[in-house]
Amino acid sequence: MFEKTAAYYDKFYNFLDYKTATENLRSVIDSHHGSAGSLLDVACGTGHYLEYLKKYYQGSGLDVLGDLLEQARIRCPEVPFYLGDMTNFDLGKKFDIITCLFCSIGYVQTVEKMAMAIRKMSSHLNSGGLLIVEPWISPEQCWTGRVTCDVAEEADIKVVRMYTHKREDAMSIYDIHTLVGTSEGVEHFTETEKMGLFTQQEYLLAFHAAGLTASFVDVELFPGHKYGLYLGKKIQVA
């Protein structure tokens, strides 16, 4: 996903207030690990969260798409970014906080890979460290039969994204068509976004299996993003 449209990713989300979302996130972190000093943002995308988190933590980012990381490095040139898959990365270091936000965990698609990602993130936590995962919608929340149209306009570029929603078993699927218009002409891209639909029990089991405590908090980082957060504390070894 986003391999064709990474350059336009931020244009569709320029209305989001990442500064306020970061303050909401910091409130959660302060309540559960107030002494945290280092943070890894998994599936960091173009680095919007790290733009603000780096002010409070020694931040790092990881993403599977190099094109998104190129933009992240421009936004946060002093932050180390790593190319890697959340299910099998190995950075050779550990962190006090690991985040996986904006429903990115859904891109692993299957329960098995979700559990692998949680286990891999847990392995990169310091003892007593905190994992924060913002989930994608659950199976009972999945909607179908809609057509969505997003429009982003700037002086020299117009971008339109239109997509339909459907569900296949425990997967939400979006067939996305993107039109990009500039003075040089109009380009058309098609992409298919597939995201796994995981239950609360599946998340909690994955956290426990990875050696983490597990809880769910009903917090909105952005207004209207009613996804909540799963929190896992790395069990300290005596």
Tab-separated table of C-alpha atoms in Angstrom:
chain	number	residue	atom	x	y	z
A	1	MET	CA	0.000	0.000	0.000
A	2	PHE	CA	1.079	3.589	-0.817
A	3	GLU	CA	3.861	2.399	-3.121
A	4	LYS	CA	2.309	4.432	-5.955
A	5	THR	CA	0.943	7.339	-3.936
A	6	ALA	CA	3.489	7.874	-1.122
A	7	ALA	CA	4.360	11.315	-2.481
A	8	TYR	CA	0.751	12.422	-1.946
A	9	TYR	CA	0.132	10.710	1.396
A	10	ASP	CA	0.363	13.851	3.545
A	11	LYS	CA	-1.977	15.829	1.321
A	12	PHE	CA	-4.965	13.723	2.361
A	13	TYR	CA	-4.196	14.124	6.059
A	14	ASN	CA	-3.169	17.785	6.206
A	15	PHE	CA	-6.291	18.546	8.256
A	16	LEU	CA	-5.134	16.361	11.169
A	17	ASP	CA	-3.808	18.132	14.265
A	18	TYR	CA	-0.774	16.019	15.147
A	19	LYS	CA	0.379	18.476	17.789
A	20	THR	CA	-2.795	17.990	19.839
A	21	ALA	CA	-2.795	14.244	19.154
A	22	THR	CA	0.766	14.074	20.490
A	23	GLU	CA	-0.256	15.864	23.673
A	24	ASN	CA	-3.087	13.346	24.112
A	25	LEU	CA	-0.596	10.541	23.575
A	26	ARG	CA	1.862	12.066	26.062
A	27	SER	CA	-0.863	12.127	28.705
A	28	VAL	CA	-1.227	8.376	28.297
A	29	ILE	CA	2.539	7.843	28.412
A	30	ASP	CA	2.966	10.040	31.486
A	31	SER	CA	0.233	8.089	33.283
A	32	HIS	CA	1.904	4.726	32.650
A	33	HIS	CA	5.631	5.441	32.213
A	34	GLY	CA	6.437	8.978	33.293
A	35	SER	CA	10.195	8.386	33.358
A	36	ALA	CA	10.438	7.203	29.738
A	37	GLY	CA	13.325	8.657	27.756
A	38	SER	CA	13.498	6.746	24.460
A	39	LEU	CA	10.742	6.019	21.924
A	40	LEU	CA	10.374	4.024	18.714
A	41	ASP	CA	7.437	4.791	16.427
A	42	VAL	CA	6.682	1.660	14.378
A	43	ALA	CA	4.957	2.298	11.025
A	44	CYS	CA	5.982	5.927	11.435
A	45	GLY	CA	5.033	6.882	7.883
A	46	THR	CA	6.174	10.401	7.017
A	47	GLY	CA	7.139	11.189	10.617
A	48	HIS	CA	4.265	13.452	11.678
A	49	TYR	CA	4.146	12.109	15.239
A	50	LEU	CA	7.925	12.138	15.622
A	51	GLU	CA	7.987	15.782	14.593
A	52	TYR	CA	6.463	16.497	18.011
A	53	LEU	CA	7.514	13.452	20.051
A	54	LYS	CA	11.217	14.178	19.450
A	55	LYS	CA	10.847	17.218	21.701
A	56	TYR	CA	10.151	14.979	24.689
A	57	TYR	CA	11.860	11.668	23.906
A	58	GLN	CA	14.912	10.333	22.114
A	59	GLY	CA	12.857	9.334	19.105
A	60	SER	CA	13.368	6.819	16.297
A	61	GLY	CA	11.114	5.614	13.511
A	62	LEU	CA	10.565	2.421	11.520
A	63	ASP	CA	8.527	1.856	8.374
A	64	VAL	CA	8.331	-0.725	5.616
A	65	LEU	CA	8.126	1.854	2.808
A	66	GLY	CA	11.286	3.710	1.846
A	67	ASP	CA	9.332	6.420	-0.010
A	68	LEU	CA	7.507	7.384	3.192
A	69	LEU	CA	10.776	7.358	5.138
A	70	GLU	CA	12.319	9.762	2.624
A	71	GLN	CA	9.670	12.298	3.577
A	72	ALA	CA	10.115	11.518	7.276
A	73	ARG	CA	13.850	12.240	7.042
A	74	ILE	CA	13.113	15.621	5.459
A	75	ARG	CA	10.608	16.427	8.218
A	76	CYS	CA	12.881	15.204	11.057
A	77	PRO	CA	16.497	15.188	9.790
A	78	GLU	CA	17.931	14.602	13.278
A	79	VAL	CA	15.805	11.488	13.956
A	80	PRO	CA	17.159	8.020	13.029
A	81	PHE	CA	14.792	6.121	10.730
A	82	TYR	CA	14.937	2.432	9.872
A	83	LEU	CA	13.512	0.487	6.956
A	84	GLY	CA	11.822	-2.676	8.187
A	85	ASP	CA	8.721	-4.822	8.514
A	86	MET	CA	7.033	-4.656	11.915
A	87	THR	CA	6.736	-8.456	12.010
A	88	ASN	CA	10.464	-9.223	11.707
A	89	PHE	CA	12.637	-6.153	12.338
A	90	ASP	CA	15.745	-6.272	14.522
A	91	LEU	CA	17.356	-2.963	15.475
A	92	GLY	CA	19.772	-4.349	18.055
A	93	LYS	CA	18.575	-1.865	20.676
A	94	LYS	CA	15.690	-1.386	23.095
A	95	PHE	CA	13.365	1.471	23.974
A	96	ASP	CA	11.276	2.710	26.888
A	97	ILE	CA	8.246	3.366	24.677
A	98	ILE	CA	7.154	1.772	21.395
A	99	THR	CA	4.154	3.135	19.539
A	100	CYS	CA	2.240	1.743	16.562
A	101	LEU	CA	-0.403	4.334	15.703
A	102	PHE	CA	-2.963	5.439	13.129
A	103	CYS	CA	-4.340	1.880	12.907
A	104	SER	CA	-1.171	0.696	11.160
A	105	ILE	CA	-1.290	-2.687	12.908
A	106	GLY	CA	-4.141	-3.605	10.552
A	107	TYR	CA	-1.757	-3.729	7.587
A	108	VAL	CA	-0.267	-7.023	8.791
A	109	GLN	CA	-3.668	-8.481	7.766
A	110	THR	CA	-3.741	-11.734	9.761
A	111	VAL	CA	-4.029	-12.578	13.458
A	112	GLU	CA	-0.829	-14.617	13.227
A	113	LYS	CA	1.157	-11.681	11.828
A	114	MET	CA	-0.424	-9.294	14.303
A	115	ALA	CA	0.834	-11.537	17.116
A	116	MET	CA	4.273	-11.658	15.444
A	117	ALA	CA	4.374	-7.847	15.301
A	118	ILE	CA	3.377	-7.499	18.959
A	119	ARG	CA	6.016	-10.066	19.936
A	120	LYS	CA	8.698	-8.311	17.881
A	121	MET	CA	7.843	-4.904	19.336
A	122	SER	CA	7.846	-6.384	22.840
A	123	SER	CA	11.331	-7.785	22.244
A	124	HIS	CA	12.548	-4.222	21.595
A	125	LEU	CA	11.201	-2.885	24.904
A	126	ASN	CA	13.309	-2.260	27.954
A	127	SER	CA	12.160	-4.002	31.133
A	128	GLY	CA	9.144	-2.055	32.378
A	129	GLY	CA	8.751	-0.429	28.947
A	130	LEU	CA	5.389	0.455	27.431
A	131	LEU	CA	3.886	-0.636	24.097
A	132	ILE	CA	1.032	1.495	22.731
A	133	VAL	CA	-0.985	0.190	19.771
A	134	GLU	CA	-3.838	2.074	18.128
A	135	PRO	CA	-6.008	-0.682	16.586
A	136	TRP	CA	-7.911	-0.796	13.344
A	137	ILE	CA	-11.659	-1.410	13.609
A	138	SER	CA	-12.945	-4.716	14.949
A	139	PRO	CA	-14.974	-7.157	12.818
A	140	GLU	CA	-18.279	-5.942	14.263
A	141	GLN	CA	-17.399	-2.324	13.450
A	142	CYS	CA	-16.572	-2.955	9.801
A	143	TRP	CA	-18.731	-1.086	7.323
A	144	THR	CA	-19.433	-1.986	3.692
A	145	GLY	CA	-21.346	-0.606	0.727
A	146	ARG	CA	-19.971	2.937	0.874
A	147	VAL	CA	-18.182	5.127	-1.622
A	148	THR	CA	-15.753	7.683	-0.197
A	149	CYS	CA	-14.208	10.652	-1.968
A	150	ASP	CA	-11.317	12.723	-0.560
A	151	VAL	CA	-10.080	15.868	-2.270
A	152	ALA	CA	-6.852	17.758	-1.627
A	153	GLU	CA	-6.204	21.037	-3.454
A	154	GLU	CA	-3.147	23.233	-3.584
A	155	ALA	CA	-2.142	25.965	-6.012
A	156	ASP	CA	-0.092	23.692	-8.254
A	157	ILE	CA	-1.666	20.273	-7.660
A	158	LYS	CA	-5.091	18.697	-7.232
A	159	VAL	CA	-5.485	15.201	-5.825
A	160	VAL	CA	-8.688	13.166	-5.672
A	161	ARG	CA	-8.984	9.785	-3.987
A	162	MET	CA	-12.128	7.684	-4.332
A	163	TYR	CA	-12.661	4.211	-2.939
A	164	THR	CA	-15.240	1.570	-2.141
A	165	HIS	CA	-15.440	-0.582	0.982
A	166	LYS	CA	-15.982	-4.298	1.239
A	167	ARG	CA	-15.257	-7.122	3.653
A	168	GLU	CA	-13.916	-10.602	3.030
A	169	ASP	CA	-13.847	-12.796	6.125
A	170	ALA	CA	-11.645	-11.002	8.703
A	171	MET	CA	-10.318	-8.438	6.228
A	172	SER	CA	-11.502	-4.966	5.234
A	173	ILE	CA	-10.685	-4.139	1.627
A	174	TYR	CA	-10.590	-0.778	-0.102
A	175	ASP	CA	-10.249	-0.453	-3.871
A	176	ILE	CA	-8.684	2.986	-4.190
A	177	HIS	CA	-8.481	5.153	-7.295
A	178	THR	CA	-6.314	8.294	-7.155
A	179	LEU	CA	-6.203	11.119	-9.684
A	180	VAL	CA	-3.295	13.553	-9.524
A	181	GLY	CA	-3.547	16.672	-11.642
A	182	THR	CA	-0.752	19.160	-12.326
A	183	SER	CA	0.054	21.595	-15.125
A	184	GLU	CA	1.769	18.695	-16.876
A	185	GLY	CA	-1.363	16.522	-16.996
A	186	VAL	CA	-3.438	14.051	-14.998
A	187	GLU	CA	-2.220	10.681	-13.690
A	188	HIS	CA	-4.394	7.813	-12.461
A	189	PHE	CA	-3.277	5.261	-9.852
A	190	THR	CA	-5.093	2.241	-8.463
A	191	GLU	CA	-4.226	0.511	-5.193
A	192	THR	CA	-5.891	-2.077	-2.994
A	193	GLU	CA	-5.731	-1.570	0.762
A	194	LYS	CA	-6.254	-4.716	2.851
A	195	MET	CA	-6.430	-4.486	6.637
A	196	GLY	CA	-7.035	-7.216	9.188
A	197	LEU	CA	-10.064	-7.064	11.464
A	198	PHE	CA	-8.948	-8.239	14.909
A	199	THR	CA	-11.064	-8.711	18.010
A	200	GLN	CA	-10.234	-7.307	21.425
A	201	GLN	CA	-9.592	-10.816	22.717
A	202	GLU	CA	-7.099	-11.449	19.897
A	203	TYR	CA	-5.201	-8.274	20.761
A	204	LEU	CA	-5.133	-9.024	24.488
A	205	LEU	CA	-3.981	-12.600	23.897
A	206	ALA	CA	-1.187	-11.368	21.625
A	207	PHE	CA	-0.017	-8.902	24.274
A	208	HIS	CA	-0.008	-11.546	27.011
A	209	ALA	CA	1.805	-14.069	24.784
A	210	ALA	CA	4.516	-11.434	24.168
A	211	GLY	CA	5.211	-11.040	27.883
A	212	LEU	CA	3.199	-7.862	28.331
A	213	THR	CA	0.429	-6.827	30.650
A	214	ALA	CA	-2.559	-5.818	28.547
A	215	SER	CA	-5.317	-3.243	28.841
A	216	PHE	CA	-7.535	-1.147	26.604
A	217	VAL	CA	-8.145	2.558	27.179
A	218	ASP	CA	-10.910	4.473	25.454
A	219	VAL	CA	-8.844	7.436	24.273
A	220	GLU	CA	-9.181	9.479	21.089
A	221	LEU	CA	-5.880	10.861	19.836
A	222	PHE	CA	-7.690	12.751	17.065
A	223	PRO	CA	-11.311	13.898	17.509
A	224	GLY	CA	-13.591	11.318	15.937
A	225	HIS	CA	-10.939	8.594	15.780
A	226	LYS	CA	-12.795	6.278	18.103
A	227	TYR	CA	-10.285	3.449	18.048
A	228	GLY	CA	-8.887	3.615	21.582
A	229	LEU	CA	-5.449	2.295	22.526
A	230	TYR	CA	-4.067	-1.048	23.663
A	231	LEU	CA	-1.370	-0.690	26.305
A	232	GLY	CA	1.180	-3.339	27.248
A	233	LYS	CA	3.806	-3.011	29.977
A	234	LYS	CA	6.897	-5.191	29.643
A	235	ILE	CA	6.945	-7.479	32.650
A	236	GLN	CA	10.028	-6.721	34.707
A	237	VAL	CA	12.330	-9.612	35.444
A	238	ALA	CA	13.538	-9.705	39.048
